[in-house]
Amino acid sequence: MKTKLTSLFIISLLVVNFTSSAQTQDSITYKERYGITFGVDLSKIGRSILEENYNGAEAFIDYRYNKRLYIAAELGYDDKIYTEENLTSNTKGAYLKAGINYNSYENWIGMQNLIYAGFRFGAASFSHDLTEYTIYTRDTFFNPDIRTEERNFGNLTATWVELKAGIRVEVFKNIFLGANVQLKLQTSATELNNFDHLYIPGFNRTYDSSSIGAGWGYSISYMLPLYTKLKKQAIDN
């Protein structure tokens, strides 16, 4: 009887020891990077090169607050010549957007990729230069009355809120490529007499009787690691 009890006790100790060892081997500890990411919008650089009537740039920065949340901001400049059938105008100015991103992607060990949704509050300071316009008339007997004197509308402001969704992928150590789309809702703009805001820096093209706007972009960025946090992740057998 004693022999049987002794055997059962030894077997129990072995089982407990094996279970503890297995549990230890089922998870690993690693260092997760936290820091500040700096980047530029490649789409605006490309447009500045390829489009004759556009010149602009945008830089952005974000800080990883915790596993999911990033505090983000964008600062940019637009110089856009807008031409349609009855007028030509030049809009130029700067804008600032600030908000947060939420990363929904569950990274593997050591990865820093993002699939995110974000919110921004945007504000712009800009001016319009109306360089040419045509006086509308239904009388086709006379030639169109085209006015070329320049009119300036300065000290203009506008604000909007923006929903943003995008991805960011680490292609080399701390270097990322990204893409995003934006849906915007204009909340305020300086009122003008006899002229409309056809383009707002940061908000982009505007449309009659609508406060909705849209945008897109491609980016390249660099993450400056500031510190690391020890993380434990389970490993499936």
XYZ file of N, CA and C in Angstrom:
711
model
N 0.825 -1.199 0.000
C 0.000 0.000 0.000
C 0.867 1.260 0.000
N 1.917 1.224 0.873
C 2.823 2.378 0.912
C 3.495 2.604 -0.424
N 3.839 1.476 -1.076
C 4.493 1.590 -2.391
C 3.578 2.258 -3.396
N 2.291 1.908 -3.358
C 1.324 2.506 -4.291
C 1.158 3.993 -4.012
N 1.043 4.356 -2.720
C 0.892 5.772 -2.375
C 2.118 6.579 -2.785
N 3.285 5.982 -2.545
C 4.524 6.666 -2.938
C 4.584 6.871 -4.444
N 4.184 5.886 -5.200
C 4.184 5.975 -6.671
C 3.217 7.046 -7.144
N 2.013 7.092 -6.551
C 1.024 8.109 -6.927
C 1.540 9.506 -6.611
N 2.224 9.670 -5.459
C 2.763 10.976 -5.070
C 3.826 11.452 -6.059
N 4.709 10.534 -6.451
C 5.771 10.877 -7.411
C 5.180 11.249 -8.760
N 4.188 10.474 -9.193
C 3.532 10.757 -10.484
C 2.854 12.128 -10.449
N 2.200 12.444 -9.299
C 1.538 13.751 -9.162
C 2.547 14.883 -9.255
N 3.699 14.715 -8.591
C 4.733 15.756 -8.660
C 5.240 15.954 -10.079
N 5.409 14.851 -10.796
C 5.871 14.930 -12.178
C 4.860 15.636 -13.061
N 3.552 15.320 -12.850
C 2.496 15.954 -13.645
C 2.446 17.447 -13.390
N 2.510 17.831 -12.101
C 2.488 19.252 -11.752
C 3.687 19.969 -12.339
N 4.868 19.372 -12.234
C 6.095 19.976 -12.765
C 6.028 20.117 -14.275
N 5.498 19.090 -14.945
C 5.374 19.150 -16.401
C 4.379 20.221 -16.836
N 3.252 20.304 -16.085
C 2.239 21.322 -16.407
C 2.797 22.721 -16.240
N 3.558 22.929 -15.143
C 4.161 24.249 -14.914
C 5.149 24.603 -16.006
N 5.941 23.621 -16.437
C 6.914 23.863 -17.504
C 6.209 24.179 -18.807
N 5.121 23.477 -19.077
C 4.377 23.705 -20.325
C 3.770 25.090 -20.337
N 3.232 25.519 -19.146
C 2.638 26.853 -19.084
C 3.693 27.924 -19.288
N 4.891 27.691 -18.749
C 5.965 28.667 -18.931
C 6.367 28.778 -20.393
N 6.365 27.660 -21.091
C 6.773 27.658 -22.488
C 5.667 28.165 -23.414
N 4.403 28.309 -22.893
C 3.285 28.735 -23.726
C 3.188 30.246 -23.868
N 4.087 31.012 -23.308
C 4.087 32.468 -23.457
C 5.532 32.964 -23.489
N 5.715 34.093 -24.180
C 7.045 34.691 -24.231
C 6.945 36.169 -23.866
N 8.044 36.711 -23.391
C 8.125 38.122 -23.048
C 8.985 38.842 -24.084
N 8.514 40.020 -24.535
C 9.251 40.780 -25.544
C 9.089 42.273 -25.270
N 9.904 43.078 -25.929
C 9.864 44.525 -25.764
C 9.090 45.162 -26.924
N 8.073 45.966 -26.583
C 7.272 46.658 -27.600
C 7.688 48.119 -27.647
N 7.921 48.638 -28.848
C 8.433 49.997 -29.025
C 7.327 51.052 -28.910
N 7.645 52.144 -28.240
C 6.777 53.312 -28.152
C 7.605 54.539 -28.534
N 6.973 55.469 -29.279
C 7.728 56.643 -29.688
C 6.913 57.619 -30.511
N 7.618 58.510 -31.190
C 7.011 59.541 -32.028
C 7.316 59.222 -33.487
N 6.292 59.331 -34.325
C 6.447 59.089 -35.762
C 6.324 60.403 -36.522
N 7.302 60.669 -37.403
C 7.301 61.854 -38.257
C 7.124 61.397 -39.705
N 6.349 62.156 -40.494
C 6.160 61.746 -41.881
C 5.721 62.884 -42.772
N 5.666 62.596 -44.071
C 5.199 63.551 -45.074
C 4.188 62.866 -45.982
N 3.322 63.686 -46.578
C 2.318 63.191 -47.513
C 2.926 63.130 -48.916
N 3.110 61.929 -49.427
C 3.708 61.761 -50.757
C 2.774 62.203 -51.873
N 1.458 62.105 -51.656
C 0.515 62.472 -52.711
C 0.593 63.963 -53.031
N 0.794 64.807 -52.020
C 0.903 66.246 -52.277
C 2.205 66.579 -53.005
N 3.275 65.866 -52.664
C 4.530 66.068 -53.384
C 4.356 65.670 -54.847
N 3.698 64.530 -55.082
C 3.448 64.076 -56.452
C 2.579 65.037 -57.228
N 1.526 65.543 -56.602
C 0.649 66.511 -57.278
C 1.402 67.797 -57.625
N 2.271 68.227 -56.716
C 3.044 69.452 -56.972
C 3.945 69.297 -58.195
N 4.432 68.072 -58.423
C 5.297 67.816 -59.572
C 4.492 67.637 -60.851
N 3.370 66.939 -60.758
C 2.622 66.543 -61.952
C 1.530 67.516 -62.357
N 0.960 68.254 -61.422
C -0.132 69.169 -61.738
C 0.397 70.597 -61.874
N 0.090 71.209 -62.984
C 0.568 72.564 -63.251
C -0.058 73.592 -62.319
N -1.308 73.348 -61.907
C -2.057 74.343 -61.146
C -2.078 74.073 -59.639
N -1.164 73.244 -59.155
C -1.174 72.933 -57.728
C 0.248 72.905 -57.165
N 0.372 73.417 -55.939
C 1.620 73.325 -55.193
C 1.261 73.187 -53.713
N 1.786 72.158 -53.065
C 1.424 71.973 -51.664
C 2.313 70.964 -50.977
N 2.188 70.891 -49.655
C 2.973 69.955 -48.859
C 2.250 69.728 -47.544
N 2.510 68.556 -46.953
C 1.943 68.258 -45.634
C 2.905 67.389 -44.845
N 3.118 67.758 -43.590
C 3.905 66.953 -42.653
C 3.003 66.529 -41.506
N 3.282 65.370 -40.937
C 2.455 64.906 -39.830
C 3.325 64.299 -38.743
N 2.725 64.185 -37.569
C 3.401 63.617 -36.422
C 2.362 62.887 -35.579
N 2.747 61.767 -34.983
C 1.861 61.128 -34.013
C 2.679 60.489 -32.896
N 2.037 60.363 -31.764
C 2.670 59.802 -30.572
C 1.836 58.629 -30.087
N 2.483 57.491 -29.894
C 1.773 56.304 -29.430
C 1.503 56.420 -27.933
N 0.243 56.678 -27.569
C -0.117 56.889 -26.179
C -0.218 55.571 -25.416
N -0.846 54.578 -26.041
C -0.894 53.242 -25.451
C -0.968 52.216 -26.584
N -1.379 51.003 -26.271
C -1.367 49.948 -27.277
C -2.206 50.307 -28.490
N -3.347 50.976 -28.288
C -4.294 51.235 -29.368
C -4.348 52.692 -29.834
N -4.150 53.640 -28.919
C -4.388 55.045 -29.227
C -3.114 55.796 -29.610
N -3.246 56.645 -30.646
C -2.166 57.520 -31.102
C -2.697 58.950 -31.133
N -1.958 59.880 -30.563
C -2.288 61.304 -30.660
C -1.612 61.836 -31.923
N -2.400 62.467 -32.815
C -1.887 62.794 -34.149
C -2.187 64.240 -34.543
N -1.343 64.778 -35.431
C -1.554 66.126 -35.969
C -0.922 66.215 -37.351
N -1.529 67.066 -38.213
C -0.994 67.333 -39.543
C -0.916 68.841 -39.773
N 0.159 69.284 -40.388
C 0.354 70.697 -40.730
C 0.676 70.766 -42.214
N -0.060 71.609 -42.951
C 0.147 71.633 -44.395
C -0.083 72.995 -45.017
N 0.188 73.035 -46.327
C 0.052 74.261 -47.114
C -0.456 73.889 -48.503
N -1.437 74.645 -49.002
C -1.982 74.437 -50.345
C -1.951 75.740 -51.137
N -1.582 75.628 -52.409
C -1.646 76.744 -53.360
C -2.284 76.181 -54.623
N -3.569 76.457 -54.809
C -4.353 75.821 -55.859
C -4.986 76.864 -56.775
N -4.723 76.732 -58.085
C -5.400 77.554 -59.093
C -6.611 76.775 -59.583
N -7.780 77.338 -59.340
C -9.032 76.665 -59.701
C -9.605 77.336 -60.951
N -9.875 76.530 -61.963
C -10.379 77.056 -63.229
C -11.655 76.320 -63.622
N -12.679 77.069 -63.954
C -13.886 76.503 -64.535
C -14.339 77.417 -65.673
N -15.502 77.150 -66.229
C -15.926 77.829 -67.453
C -16.000 79.346 -67.293
N -16.426 79.833 -66.126
C -16.694 81.259 -65.980
C -15.717 82.010 -65.082
N -14.736 81.318 -64.520
C -13.812 82.044 -63.647
C -12.515 81.271 -63.448
N -11.504 82.038 -63.016
C -10.223 81.470 -62.596
C -9.826 82.131 -61.290
N -9.525 81.324 -60.286
C -9.136 81.878 -58.988
C -7.966 81.081 -58.414
N -7.228 81.742 -57.532
C -6.071 81.128 -56.883
C -6.290 81.155 -55.373
N -6.318 79.974 -54.747
C -6.484 79.861 -53.301
C -5.176 79.365 -52.696
N -4.731 80.035 -51.647
C -3.510 79.595 -50.979
C -3.604 79.884 -49.491
N -3.008 78.981 -48.706
C -3.033 79.161 -47.268
C -2.561 77.918 -46.547
N -2.550 77.991 -45.218
C -2.058 76.910 -44.371
C -3.195 76.321 -43.551
N -2.973 75.107 -43.070
C -3.992 74.452 -42.248
C -3.333 73.572 -41.199
N -4.105 73.292 -40.158
C -3.666 72.426 -39.067
C -4.811 71.491 -38.704
N -4.478 70.206 -38.534
C -5.467 69.219 -38.105
C -4.905 68.470 -36.901
N -5.761 68.185 -35.920
C -5.312 67.486 -34.719
C -6.400 66.533 -34.245
N -5.985 65.389 -33.697
C -6.952 64.425 -33.217
C -6.284 63.145 -32.755
N -6.982 62.022 -32.914
C -6.478 60.728 -32.462
C -6.705 59.664 -33.526
N -5.885 58.605 -33.469
C -6.078 57.396 -34.274
C -6.244 56.207 -33.338
N -7.108 55.268 -33.745
C -7.290 54.028 -33.001
C -6.867 52.864 -33.880
N -5.864 52.115 -33.431
C -5.344 50.996 -34.207
C -6.107 49.718 -33.865
N -6.755 49.128 -34.865
C -7.531 47.911 -34.641
C -6.760 46.640 -34.997
N -5.523 46.799 -35.500
C -4.757 45.638 -35.954
C -4.004 44.995 -34.792
N -4.118 43.666 -34.686
C -3.409 42.916 -33.654
C -2.071 42.454 -34.236
N -1.005 43.145 -33.864
C 0.311 42.870 -34.443
C 0.919 41.575 -33.917
N 1.720 40.959 -34.754
C 2.565 39.862 -34.307
C 3.712 40.457 -33.486
N 4.469 39.598 -32.857
C 5.577 40.044 -32.018
C 6.578 40.857 -32.836
N 6.870 42.068 -32.346
C 7.857 42.919 -32.994
C 7.318 43.797 -34.103
N 6.049 43.598 -34.524
C 5.474 44.391 -35.603
C 4.854 45.670 -35.067
N 4.805 46.716 -35.894
C 4.241 48.006 -35.518
C 3.231 48.493 -36.555
N 2.604 47.612 -37.296
C 1.676 48.000 -38.355
C 0.369 48.544 -37.787
N -0.318 49.352 -38.610
C -1.580 49.945 -38.190
C -2.656 49.731 -39.250
N -3.841 49.374 -38.809
C -5.084 49.532 -39.574
C -5.972 50.359 -38.657
N -6.172 51.626 -38.994
C -6.716 52.545 -38.010
C -7.903 53.353 -38.525
N -8.653 53.862 -37.568
C -9.686 54.861 -37.810
C -9.374 56.040 -36.902
N -9.618 57.256 -37.399
C -9.255 58.425 -36.618
C -10.251 59.555 -36.744
N -10.077 60.536 -35.868
C -10.914 61.730 -35.854
C -10.003 62.946 -35.810
N -10.365 63.971 -36.589
C -9.592 65.202 -36.602
C -10.505 66.425 -36.497
N -9.966 67.473 -35.879
C -10.540 68.813 -35.982
C -9.576 69.632 -36.821
N -10.083 70.268 -37.880
C -9.225 71.008 -38.799
C -9.558 72.489 -38.846
N -8.535 73.308 -39.074
C -8.711 74.751 -39.214
C -7.735 75.262 -40.261
N -8.190 76.234 -41.072
C -7.357 76.782 -42.149
C -7.418 78.301 -42.148
N -6.302 78.922 -42.537
C -6.215 80.360 -42.764
C -5.730 80.555 -44.193
N -6.474 81.328 -45.014
C -6.180 81.352 -46.446
C -6.717 82.610 -47.112
N -6.476 82.696 -48.426
C -6.969 83.823 -49.223
C -7.363 83.325 -50.610
N -8.256 84.078 -51.263
C -8.632 83.833 -52.653
C -8.200 85.019 -53.503
N -7.639 84.749 -54.661
C -7.360 85.780 -55.661
C -8.165 85.449 -56.910
N -9.199 86.238 -57.179
C -10.014 86.055 -58.379
C -9.337 86.799 -59.523
N -8.782 86.053 -60.469
C -7.966 86.669 -61.525
C -8.748 86.923 -62.810
N -9.777 86.125 -63.056
C -10.551 86.307 -64.291
C -11.951 85.730 -64.102
N -12.956 86.443 -64.596
C -14.315 85.925 -64.504
C -15.156 86.476 -65.656
N -16.227 85.782 -65.964
C -17.113 86.151 -67.057
C -18.472 86.568 -66.507
N -18.974 87.715 -66.958
C -20.306 88.170 -66.565
C -21.339 87.329 -67.309
N -22.188 86.666 -66.550
C -23.178 85.785 -67.163
C -24.304 86.587 -67.806
N -24.667 86.217 -69.039
C -25.795 86.832 -69.730
C -26.418 85.823 -70.683
N -27.718 85.949 -70.884
C -28.419 85.067 -71.820
C -28.384 85.608 -73.251
N -27.946 86.843 -73.395
C -27.890 87.463 -74.712
C -26.659 86.949 -75.451
N -26.853 86.214 -76.516
C -25.743 85.643 -77.280
C -25.309 86.526 -78.451
N -25.942 87.687 -78.608
C -25.590 88.557 -79.728
C -24.201 89.158 -79.528
N -23.909 89.574 -78.294
C -22.614 90.190 -77.991
C -21.640 89.131 -77.481
N -20.361 89.419 -77.616
C -19.335 88.524 -77.090
C -19.388 88.491 -75.558
N -18.937 87.412 -74.934
C -18.936 87.325 -73.473
C -18.138 88.470 -72.842
N -18.657 88.999 -71.745
C -17.994 90.079 -71.017
C -17.006 89.460 -70.027
N -15.741 89.368 -70.422
C -14.712 88.742 -69.593
C -13.937 89.825 -68.860
N -13.936 89.765 -67.545
C -13.217 90.734 -66.718
C -11.917 90.094 -66.222
N -10.822 90.835 -66.361
C -9.519 90.287 -65.966
C -8.912 91.026 -64.777
N -9.615 92.039 -64.245
C -9.045 92.716 -63.072
C -9.054 91.773 -61.869
N -8.027 91.877 -61.060
C -7.858 90.958 -59.948
C -8.593 91.455 -58.711
N -9.272 90.527 -58.051
C -9.944 90.821 -56.783
C -9.400 89.876 -55.720
N -9.101 90.424 -54.567
C -8.507 89.625 -53.498
C -9.452 89.541 -52.307
N -9.573 88.325 -51.777
C -10.340 88.087 -50.561
C -9.374 87.474 -49.547
N -8.953 88.286 -48.564
C -7.947 87.826 -47.623
C -8.467 87.638 -46.217
N -7.591 87.166 -45.327
C -7.917 86.945 -43.921
C -9.122 86.035 -43.744
N -9.152 84.948 -44.502
C -10.261 84.008 -44.455
C -9.923 82.830 -43.543
N -10.936 82.287 -42.912
C -10.746 81.107 -42.061
C -11.871 80.109 -42.305
N -11.592 78.855 -41.997
C -12.599 77.800 -42.090
C -12.241 76.703 -41.102
N -13.248 76.002 -40.615
C -13.035 74.866 -39.717
C -13.877 73.689 -40.182
N -13.464 72.504 -39.796
C -14.200 71.293 -40.151
C -13.830 70.160 -39.204
N -14.642 69.116 -39.223
C -14.313 67.877 -38.526
C -14.111 66.806 -39.594
N -13.320 65.804 -39.250
C -12.881 64.843 -40.270
C -12.779 63.440 -39.688
N -13.311 62.483 -40.411
C -13.112 61.072 -40.104
C -12.047 60.534 -41.049
N -11.124 59.762 -40.505
C -9.993 59.298 -41.293
C -9.797 57.803 -41.082
N -9.508 57.086 -42.147
C -9.223 55.659 -42.058
C -8.009 55.357 -42.922
N -7.150 54.441 -42.449
C -5.956 54.157 -43.229
C -5.182 52.960 -42.730
N -4.082 52.706 -43.405
C -3.157 51.641 -43.028
C -1.740 52.213 -42.998
N -0.864 51.584 -42.197
C 0.541 51.970 -42.167
C 1.355 50.709 -41.932
N 2.306 50.456 -42.820
C 3.047 49.196 -42.812
C 4.538 49.478 -42.666
N 5.194 48.749 -41.769
C 6.637 48.899 -41.572
C 7.373 48.107 -42.645
N 8.034 48.814 -43.561
C 8.730 48.155 -44.667
C 10.208 47.911 -44.340
N 10.793 48.767 -43.525
C 12.129 48.582 -42.974
C 12.068 48.959 -41.496
N 13.135 48.715 -40.774
C 13.155 49.014 -39.347
C 12.806 50.474 -39.095
N 11.661 50.735 -38.466
C 11.166 52.067 -38.093
C 10.762 52.936 -39.275
N 10.712 52.398 -40.490
C 10.294 53.157 -41.671
C 8.982 52.567 -42.196
N 7.989 53.447 -42.433
C 6.644 53.012 -42.760
C 6.143 53.661 -44.050
N 5.311 52.925 -44.784
C 4.527 53.460 -45.885
C 3.053 53.359 -45.503
N 2.256 54.349 -45.930
C 0.850 54.352 -45.538
C -0.058 54.919 -46.606
N -1.351 54.711 -46.419
C -2.378 55.261 -47.287
C -3.605 55.546 -46.439
N -4.372 56.583 -46.810
C -5.545 56.940 -46.019
C -6.599 57.620 -46.878
N -7.817 57.607 -46.387
C -8.926 58.358 -46.986
C -9.576 59.192 -45.890
N -10.196 60.303 -46.290
C -10.789 61.229 -45.321
C -12.189 61.638 -45.765
N -13.096 61.737 -44.814
C -14.437 62.272 -45.026
C -14.592 63.476 -44.119
N -14.943 64.645 -44.706
C -14.912 65.904 -43.971
C -16.292 66.556 -43.916
N -16.534 67.274 -42.820
C -17.768 68.048 -42.652
C -17.397 69.458 -42.221
N -17.664 70.433 -43.087
C -17.332 71.823 -42.791
C -18.241 72.356 -41.689
N -17.653 73.008 -40.698
C -18.434 73.536 -39.579
C -18.534 75.056 -39.586
N -17.580 75.743 -40.224
C -17.657 77.204 -40.318
C -16.746 77.689 -41.423
N -17.032 78.902 -41.936
C -16.183 79.552 -42.947
C -16.545 81.025 -43.006
N -15.544 81.855 -43.261
C -15.779 83.291 -43.401
C -16.758 83.551 -44.546
N -17.771 84.368 -44.292
C -18.752 84.678 -45.325
C -18.197 85.729 -46.288
N -18.494 85.549 -47.592
C -18.020 86.452 -48.631
C -19.211 87.044 -49.399
N -19.016 88.256 -49.912
C -20.026 88.874 -50.760
C -19.709 88.590 -52.223
N -20.674 88.047 -52.946
C -20.569 87.809 -54.395
C -19.464 86.823 -54.773
N -19.100 85.947 -53.842
C -18.094 84.935 -54.172
C -18.229 83.784 -53.187
N -17.888 82.573 -53.655
C -17.970 81.381 -52.821
C -16.582 80.797 -52.596
N -16.458 80.019 -51.524
C -15.228 79.277 -51.285
C -15.226 78.051 -52.211
N -14.425 78.109 -53.262
C -14.358 77.001 -54.206
C -13.359 75.943 -53.771
N -12.399 76.357 -52.990
C -11.353 75.450 -52.494
C -10.877 75.975 -51.149
N -10.690 75.074 -50.192
C -10.187 75.440 -48.863
C -8.976 74.566 -48.556
N -7.823 75.153 -48.237
C -6.637 74.344 -47.912
C -6.923 73.349 -46.786
N -6.533 72.102 -47.002
C -6.773 71.069 -46.016
C -8.124 70.405 -46.117
N -9.126 71.176 -46.560
C -10.471 70.634 -46.751
C -10.649 70.155 -48.186
N -9.964 70.832 -49.123
C -10.001 70.541 -50.558
C -11.223 71.172 -51.231
N -11.666 70.587 -52.308
C -12.749 71.126 -53.126
C -14.045 71.209 -52.336
N -14.773 72.303 -52.541
C -16.102 72.461 -51.947
C -17.154 72.379 -53.046
N -18.392 72.132 -52.635
C -19.479 71.965 -53.595
C -20.688 72.774 -53.142
N -21.450 73.288 -54.140
C -22.615 74.123 -53.846
C -23.595 73.386 -52.939
N -24.141 74.120 -51.969
C -25.189 73.628 -51.060
C -24.790 72.355 -50.322
N -23.509 72.130 -50.130
C -23.063 70.953 -49.390
C -21.853 71.320 -48.544
N -21.827 70.797 -47.324
C -20.696 71.021 -46.423
C -19.798 69.790 -46.334
N -20.023 68.814 -47.225
C -19.268 67.568 -47.215
C -18.055 67.673 -48.137
N -16.928 67.175 -47.682
C -15.721 67.115 -48.494
C -15.039 65.763 -48.337
N -14.008 65.539 -49.132
C -13.297 64.265 -49.086
C -11.828 64.494 -49.417
N -11.000 63.508 -49.096
C -9.584 63.592 -49.407
C -8.935 62.222 -49.316
N -7.678 62.151 -49.726
C -6.916 60.905 -49.689
C -5.435 61.263 -49.629
N -4.612 60.277 -49.310
C -3.191 60.549 -49.255
C -2.359 59.284 -49.132
N -1.079 59.414 -49.519
C -0.071 58.371 -49.318
C 1.049 58.984 -48.488
N 1.712 58.182 -47.681
C 2.702 58.761 -46.779
C 3.932 57.870 -46.629
N 5.014 58.499 -46.225
C 6.204 57.806 -45.771
C 6.583 58.428 -44.432
N 7.000 57.600 -43.474
C 7.248 58.118 -42.135
C 8.364 57.334 -41.439
N 8.884 57.939 -40.393
C 9.935 57.329 -39.582
C 9.522 57.388 -38.119
N 9.637 56.271 -37.429
C 9.317 56.213 -36.007
C 10.590 56.355 -35.189
N 10.597 57.333 -34.300
C 11.710 57.538 -33.379
C 11.358 56.854 -32.053
N 11.926 55.687 -31.773
C 11.597 54.984 -30.519
C 12.105 55.772 -29.306
N 11.257 55.939 -28.310
C 11.628 56.651 -27.086
C 11.826 55.701 -25.907
N 11.030 54.662 -25.865
C 11.151 53.690 -24.786
C 10.443 52.408 -25.203
N 10.608 51.370 -24.398
C 9.946 50.096 -24.665
C 9.172 49.640 -23.433
N 8.185 48.794 -23.676
C 7.426 48.172 -22.594
C 7.515 46.658 -22.741
N 7.710 45.990 -21.601
C 7.747 44.529 -21.626
C 6.328 43.991 -21.779
N 6.141 43.118 -22.759
C 4.849 42.506 -23.030
C 4.980 41.003 -22.986
N 3.904 40.331 -22.608
C 3.863 38.873 -22.605
C 2.771 38.422 -23.561
N 3.114 37.503 -24.436
C 2.154 37.029 -25.429
C 2.102 35.507 -25.406
N 0.894 34.983 -25.403
C 0.697 33.537 -25.397
C 1.038 32.957 -26.764
N 1.552 31.738 -26.755
C 1.894 31.018 -27.980
C 1.099 29.724 -28.033
N 0.373 29.522 -29.116
C -0.393 28.290 -29.269
C 0.533 27.127 -29.559
N 0.244 25.982 -28.938
C 1.024 24.767 -29.207
C 0.668 24.188 -30.572
